[in-house]
N, C-alpha and C. Protein backbone atom coordinates (compact mmCIF):
# COMPACT_ATOMS: atom_id res chain seq x y z
N MET A 1 0.85 -1.18 0.00
CA MET A 1 0.00 0.00 0.00
C MET A 1 0.89 1.24 0.00
N THR A 2 0.54 2.20 -0.81
CA THR A 2 1.35 3.41 -0.91
C THR A 2 0.93 4.44 0.14
N LEU A 3 1.82 5.37 0.37
CA LEU A 3 1.51 6.45 1.29
C LEU A 3 0.34 7.28 0.76
N GLN A 4 0.24 7.43 -0.54
CA GLN A 4 -0.87 8.17 -1.14
C GLN A 4 -2.20 7.51 -0.78
N GLU A 5 -2.27 6.19 -0.88
CA GLU A 5 -3.51 5.47 -0.53
C GLU A 5 -3.84 5.65 0.94
N ILE A 6 -2.84 5.61 1.78
CA ILE A 6 -3.05 5.79 3.23
C ILE A 6 -3.57 7.19 3.51
N ILE A 7 -2.96 8.19 2.89
CA ILE A 7 -3.40 9.58 3.07
C ILE A 7 -4.87 9.72 2.69
N GLN A 8 -5.25 9.13 1.57
CA GLN A 8 -6.63 9.23 1.10
C GLN A 8 -7.60 8.47 2.02
N LYS A 9 -7.26 7.24 2.37
CA LYS A 9 -8.17 6.41 3.17
C LYS A 9 -8.36 6.95 4.58
N LEU A 10 -7.32 7.56 5.14
CA LEU A 10 -7.42 8.12 6.50
C LEU A 10 -7.77 9.60 6.49
N ASN A 11 -7.92 10.17 5.30
CA ASN A 11 -8.25 11.59 5.17
C ASN A 11 -7.24 12.46 5.93
N LEU A 12 -5.95 12.17 5.70
CA LEU A 12 -4.89 12.90 6.38
C LEU A 12 -4.59 14.20 5.64
N THR A 13 -4.16 15.19 6.39
CA THR A 13 -3.76 16.47 5.83
C THR A 13 -2.25 16.46 5.63
N VAL A 14 -1.80 16.77 4.45
CA VAL A 14 -0.36 16.88 4.18
C VAL A 14 0.08 18.24 4.70
N LEU A 15 0.96 18.24 5.69
CA LEU A 15 1.40 19.48 6.33
C LEU A 15 2.67 20.04 5.71
N THR A 16 3.48 19.18 5.12
CA THR A 16 4.73 19.60 4.50
C THR A 16 4.57 19.62 2.98
N THR A 17 5.61 20.00 2.29
CA THR A 17 5.56 20.08 0.84
C THR A 17 5.24 18.69 0.26
N PRO A 18 4.22 18.61 -0.60
CA PRO A 18 3.86 17.31 -1.19
C PRO A 18 5.00 16.71 -2.02
N LYS A 19 5.03 15.38 -2.04
CA LYS A 19 5.99 14.62 -2.83
C LYS A 19 5.20 13.61 -3.65
N ASP A 20 5.90 12.75 -4.32
CA ASP A 20 5.24 11.64 -5.02
C ASP A 20 4.97 10.55 -4.00
N PHE A 21 3.85 10.66 -3.30
CA PHE A 21 3.51 9.70 -2.25
C PHE A 21 3.16 8.34 -2.81
N THR A 22 2.93 8.23 -4.12
CA THR A 22 2.65 6.92 -4.72
C THR A 22 3.93 6.08 -4.79
N ALA A 23 5.08 6.71 -4.67
CA ALA A 23 6.36 6.00 -4.73
C ALA A 23 6.82 5.52 -3.35
N ILE A 24 6.09 5.90 -2.30
CA ILE A 24 6.49 5.54 -0.93
C ILE A 24 5.57 4.44 -0.43
N GLN A 25 6.16 3.31 -0.02
CA GLN A 25 5.39 2.20 0.51
C GLN A 25 5.84 1.94 1.94
N PRO A 26 5.08 2.44 2.93
CA PRO A 26 5.45 2.22 4.32
C PRO A 26 5.56 0.72 4.63
N THR A 27 6.56 0.39 5.44
CA THR A 27 6.85 -1.00 5.76
C THR A 27 6.34 -1.43 7.14
N GLY A 28 5.72 -0.53 7.86
CA GLY A 28 5.22 -0.83 9.20
C GLY A 28 4.83 0.44 9.90
N GLY A 29 4.64 0.34 11.18
CA GLY A 29 4.25 1.52 11.94
C GLY A 29 4.76 1.47 13.36
N TYR A 30 4.83 2.63 13.98
CA TYR A 30 5.26 2.75 15.37
C TYR A 30 4.51 3.92 15.98
N ALA A 31 4.00 3.73 17.19
CA ALA A 31 3.26 4.79 17.87
C ALA A 31 3.88 5.04 19.24
N SER A 32 4.32 6.26 19.45
CA SER A 32 4.86 6.67 20.75
C SER A 32 5.02 8.18 20.75
N ASP A 33 4.93 8.74 21.94
CA ASP A 33 5.20 10.16 22.13
C ASP A 33 6.53 10.38 22.82
N LEU A 34 7.15 9.30 23.25
CA LEU A 34 8.45 9.38 23.91
C LEU A 34 9.54 9.22 22.86
N LEU A 35 10.26 10.29 22.60
CA LEU A 35 11.21 10.32 21.50
C LEU A 35 12.29 9.25 21.61
N SER A 36 12.76 8.96 22.81
CA SER A 36 13.79 7.93 22.97
C SER A 36 13.26 6.56 22.60
N CYS A 37 11.99 6.31 22.86
CA CYS A 37 11.38 5.04 22.45
C CYS A 37 11.29 4.95 20.93
N VAL A 38 10.97 6.05 20.29
CA VAL A 38 10.88 6.07 18.83
C VAL A 38 12.26 5.81 18.24
N MET A 39 13.28 6.44 18.79
CA MET A 39 14.64 6.23 18.29
C MET A 39 15.06 4.77 18.42
N ALA A 40 14.59 4.10 19.46
CA ALA A 40 14.95 2.70 19.68
C ALA A 40 14.05 1.73 18.92
N GLY A 41 12.79 2.10 18.69
CA GLY A 41 11.83 1.14 18.16
C GLY A 41 11.36 1.32 16.74
N ALA A 42 11.36 2.54 16.25
CA ALA A 42 10.88 2.78 14.88
C ALA A 42 11.94 2.31 13.89
N LYS A 43 11.48 1.75 12.80
CA LYS A 43 12.37 1.24 11.76
C LYS A 43 12.29 2.12 10.51
N PRO A 44 13.33 2.12 9.70
CA PRO A 44 13.25 2.86 8.44
C PRO A 44 12.04 2.41 7.63
N GLY A 45 11.33 3.38 7.07
CA GLY A 45 10.15 3.08 6.27
C GLY A 45 8.86 2.97 7.05
N HIS A 46 8.93 3.05 8.37
CA HIS A 46 7.72 2.98 9.18
C HIS A 46 6.97 4.31 9.18
N LEU A 47 5.69 4.24 9.47
CA LEU A 47 4.89 5.43 9.79
C LEU A 47 5.00 5.62 11.29
N TRP A 48 5.17 6.84 11.72
CA TRP A 48 5.26 7.13 13.15
C TRP A 48 4.05 7.97 13.54
N MET A 49 3.27 7.49 14.50
CA MET A 49 2.11 8.22 15.01
C MET A 49 2.46 8.84 16.36
N THR A 50 2.19 10.14 16.49
CA THR A 50 2.47 10.86 17.72
C THR A 50 1.57 12.07 17.83
N LEU A 51 1.33 12.51 19.06
CA LEU A 51 0.61 13.77 19.24
C LEU A 51 1.58 14.93 19.43
N GLN A 52 2.88 14.63 19.41
CA GLN A 52 3.90 15.67 19.52
C GLN A 52 3.96 16.45 18.20
N ALA A 53 4.17 17.75 18.31
CA ALA A 53 4.24 18.57 17.10
C ALA A 53 5.40 19.55 17.15
N HIS A 54 6.35 19.33 18.05
CA HIS A 54 7.49 20.25 18.19
C HIS A 54 8.64 19.87 17.27
N ILE A 55 9.63 20.71 17.22
CA ILE A 55 10.71 20.56 16.24
C ILE A 55 11.52 19.28 16.42
N ASN A 56 11.57 18.72 17.62
CA ASN A 56 12.36 17.52 17.84
C ASN A 56 11.83 16.30 17.10
N ILE A 57 10.54 16.32 16.72
CA ILE A 57 10.02 15.17 15.96
C ILE A 57 10.68 15.08 14.59
N VAL A 58 11.08 16.21 14.06
CA VAL A 58 11.73 16.23 12.75
C VAL A 58 13.08 15.54 12.84
N ALA A 59 13.84 15.85 13.87
CA ALA A 59 15.16 15.23 14.04
C ALA A 59 15.03 13.73 14.23
N VAL A 60 14.06 13.30 15.03
CA VAL A 60 13.87 11.87 15.27
C VAL A 60 13.39 11.17 14.01
N ALA A 61 12.49 11.78 13.27
CA ALA A 61 12.00 11.19 12.03
C ALA A 61 13.13 11.05 11.01
N ALA A 62 13.98 12.06 10.92
CA ALA A 62 15.12 12.00 10.00
C ALA A 62 16.11 10.92 10.45
N LEU A 63 16.35 10.84 11.74
CA LEU A 63 17.28 9.85 12.29
C LEU A 63 16.80 8.42 12.03
N THR A 64 15.51 8.19 12.21
CA THR A 64 14.96 6.84 12.04
C THR A 64 14.53 6.55 10.61
N ASP A 65 14.57 7.55 9.75
CA ASP A 65 14.21 7.41 8.34
C ASP A 65 12.78 6.90 8.17
N THR A 66 11.85 7.52 8.89
CA THR A 66 10.45 7.12 8.78
C THR A 66 9.88 7.52 7.42
N ALA A 67 8.86 6.78 7.00
CA ALA A 67 8.18 7.12 5.75
C ALA A 67 7.41 8.42 5.91
N ALA A 68 6.84 8.64 7.10
CA ALA A 68 6.10 9.87 7.42
C ALA A 68 5.77 9.87 8.90
N VAL A 69 5.51 11.06 9.41
CA VAL A 69 5.03 11.23 10.77
C VAL A 69 3.57 11.65 10.69
N ILE A 70 2.71 10.93 11.38
CA ILE A 70 1.30 11.31 11.45
C ILE A 70 1.09 11.96 12.81
N VAL A 71 0.85 13.27 12.79
CA VAL A 71 0.62 14.05 14.01
C VAL A 71 -0.87 13.97 14.31
N THR A 72 -1.21 13.39 15.46
CA THR A 72 -2.59 13.09 15.80
C THR A 72 -3.21 14.13 16.73
N GLU A 73 -4.48 13.95 17.01
CA GLU A 73 -5.25 14.74 17.98
C GLU A 73 -5.29 16.23 17.65
N GLY A 74 -5.16 16.55 16.37
CA GLY A 74 -5.27 17.95 15.96
C GLY A 74 -4.09 18.82 16.35
N ALA A 75 -3.01 18.22 16.80
CA ALA A 75 -1.82 19.01 17.15
C ALA A 75 -1.30 19.67 15.87
N THR A 76 -0.88 20.92 15.99
CA THR A 76 -0.46 21.68 14.82
C THR A 76 0.99 22.13 14.96
N PRO A 77 1.88 21.63 14.09
CA PRO A 77 3.27 22.08 14.14
C PRO A 77 3.38 23.57 13.78
N GLU A 78 4.27 24.25 14.45
CA GLU A 78 4.55 25.66 14.16
C GLU A 78 5.23 25.77 12.79
N PRO A 79 5.19 26.94 12.17
CA PRO A 79 5.81 27.12 10.86
C PRO A 79 7.29 26.72 10.81
N GLU A 80 8.04 26.99 11.88
CA GLU A 80 9.46 26.62 11.86
C GLU A 80 9.65 25.10 11.88
N VAL A 81 8.71 24.37 12.44
CA VAL A 81 8.76 22.91 12.42
C VAL A 81 8.54 22.41 10.99
N LEU A 82 7.56 22.99 10.32
CA LEU A 82 7.29 22.61 8.93
C LEU A 82 8.46 22.96 8.02
N GLU A 83 9.06 24.11 8.26
CA GLU A 83 10.22 24.53 7.47
C GLU A 83 11.38 23.55 7.65
N LYS A 84 11.63 23.16 8.89
CA LYS A 84 12.71 22.22 9.18
C LYS A 84 12.40 20.85 8.55
N ALA A 85 11.16 20.41 8.66
CA ALA A 85 10.77 19.12 8.06
C ALA A 85 10.99 19.15 6.55
N ASN A 86 10.58 20.23 5.91
CA ASN A 86 10.78 20.35 4.47
C ASN A 86 12.27 20.32 4.11
N SER A 87 13.09 21.00 4.89
CA SER A 87 14.52 21.04 4.59
C SER A 87 15.19 19.69 4.83
N GLN A 88 14.60 18.87 5.71
CA GLN A 88 15.16 17.55 6.02
C GLN A 88 14.52 16.43 5.19
N GLY A 89 13.52 16.78 4.39
CA GLY A 89 12.83 15.77 3.60
C GLY A 89 11.89 14.89 4.40
N VAL A 90 11.45 15.39 5.54
CA VAL A 90 10.55 14.64 6.43
C VAL A 90 9.10 15.01 6.09
N THR A 91 8.27 14.01 5.89
CA THR A 91 6.85 14.24 5.60
C THR A 91 6.06 14.25 6.89
N LEU A 92 5.34 15.34 7.14
CA LEU A 92 4.44 15.44 8.28
C LEU A 92 3.01 15.45 7.76
N LEU A 93 2.19 14.61 8.37
CA LEU A 93 0.77 14.50 8.04
C LEU A 93 -0.01 14.78 9.30
N GLY A 94 -1.23 15.29 9.16
CA GLY A 94 -2.02 15.62 10.33
C GLY A 94 -3.41 15.00 10.30
N THR A 95 -3.95 14.80 11.50
CA THR A 95 -5.32 14.32 11.66
C THR A 95 -5.86 14.78 13.01
N ASN A 96 -7.17 14.92 13.08
CA ASN A 96 -7.81 15.24 14.36
C ASN A 96 -8.08 13.99 15.19
N GLU A 97 -7.94 12.84 14.57
CA GLU A 97 -8.20 11.59 15.28
C GLU A 97 -7.09 11.29 16.28
N GLY A 98 -7.44 10.49 17.28
CA GLY A 98 -6.46 10.09 18.28
C GLY A 98 -5.50 9.04 17.73
N THR A 99 -4.39 8.91 18.39
CA THR A 99 -3.37 7.95 17.97
C THR A 99 -3.94 6.53 17.93
N TYR A 100 -4.70 6.17 18.94
CA TYR A 100 -5.27 4.82 19.01
C TYR A 100 -6.15 4.52 17.80
N GLN A 101 -6.98 5.47 17.42
CA GLN A 101 -7.85 5.27 16.26
C GLN A 101 -7.04 5.13 14.97
N VAL A 102 -6.02 5.95 14.81
CA VAL A 102 -5.19 5.90 13.61
C VAL A 102 -4.47 4.56 13.53
N VAL A 103 -3.90 4.12 14.64
CA VAL A 103 -3.18 2.84 14.65
C VAL A 103 -4.14 1.70 14.30
N GLY A 104 -5.34 1.73 14.87
CA GLY A 104 -6.33 0.69 14.57
C GLY A 104 -6.68 0.63 13.10
N LYS A 105 -6.88 1.78 12.51
CA LYS A 105 -7.22 1.83 11.08
C LYS A 105 -6.06 1.34 10.22
N LEU A 106 -4.84 1.73 10.58
CA LEU A 106 -3.68 1.27 9.82
C LEU A 106 -3.53 -0.25 9.94
N TRP A 107 -3.80 -0.79 11.13
CA TRP A 107 -3.72 -2.23 11.33
C TRP A 107 -4.74 -2.93 10.40
N GLU A 108 -5.94 -2.41 10.37
CA GLU A 108 -6.98 -2.99 9.50
C GLU A 108 -6.59 -2.91 8.02
N MET A 109 -5.79 -1.91 7.67
CA MET A 109 -5.34 -1.73 6.29
C MET A 109 -4.12 -2.61 5.97
N GLY A 110 -3.63 -3.33 6.97
CA GLY A 110 -2.51 -4.24 6.74
C GLY A 110 -1.15 -3.67 7.08
N ILE A 111 -1.10 -2.47 7.64
CA ILE A 111 0.17 -1.88 8.07
C ILE A 111 0.47 -2.44 9.45
N ARG A 112 1.46 -3.27 9.55
CA ARG A 112 1.82 -3.95 10.80
C ARG A 112 3.23 -3.57 11.21
N PRO A 113 3.58 -3.83 12.47
CA PRO A 113 4.95 -3.47 12.95
C PRO A 113 6.05 -4.11 12.15
């Protein structure tokens, strides 16, 4: 399943500069708000779900080479966070849904750890 299909099915908002999301195929997922856990547990190509929206998520996403970060619960990154994400090639997506709901939907779609 491509990132484009996931964005459409979950009605996610693309917060950073759009890319060819049809070329990105997430390989799994990881949900945590604790950055050290994400650094230890997220794998390259995973989707990362978090309610954090501060600049440090960009560094962690770049370090772990995630396919995208899904910022949940309506959290809104500040403009400098979006600018940093764009400069690092990190895709940030947004939703008003809670992390638990997003993870459940991704699981049903076949995105597994």
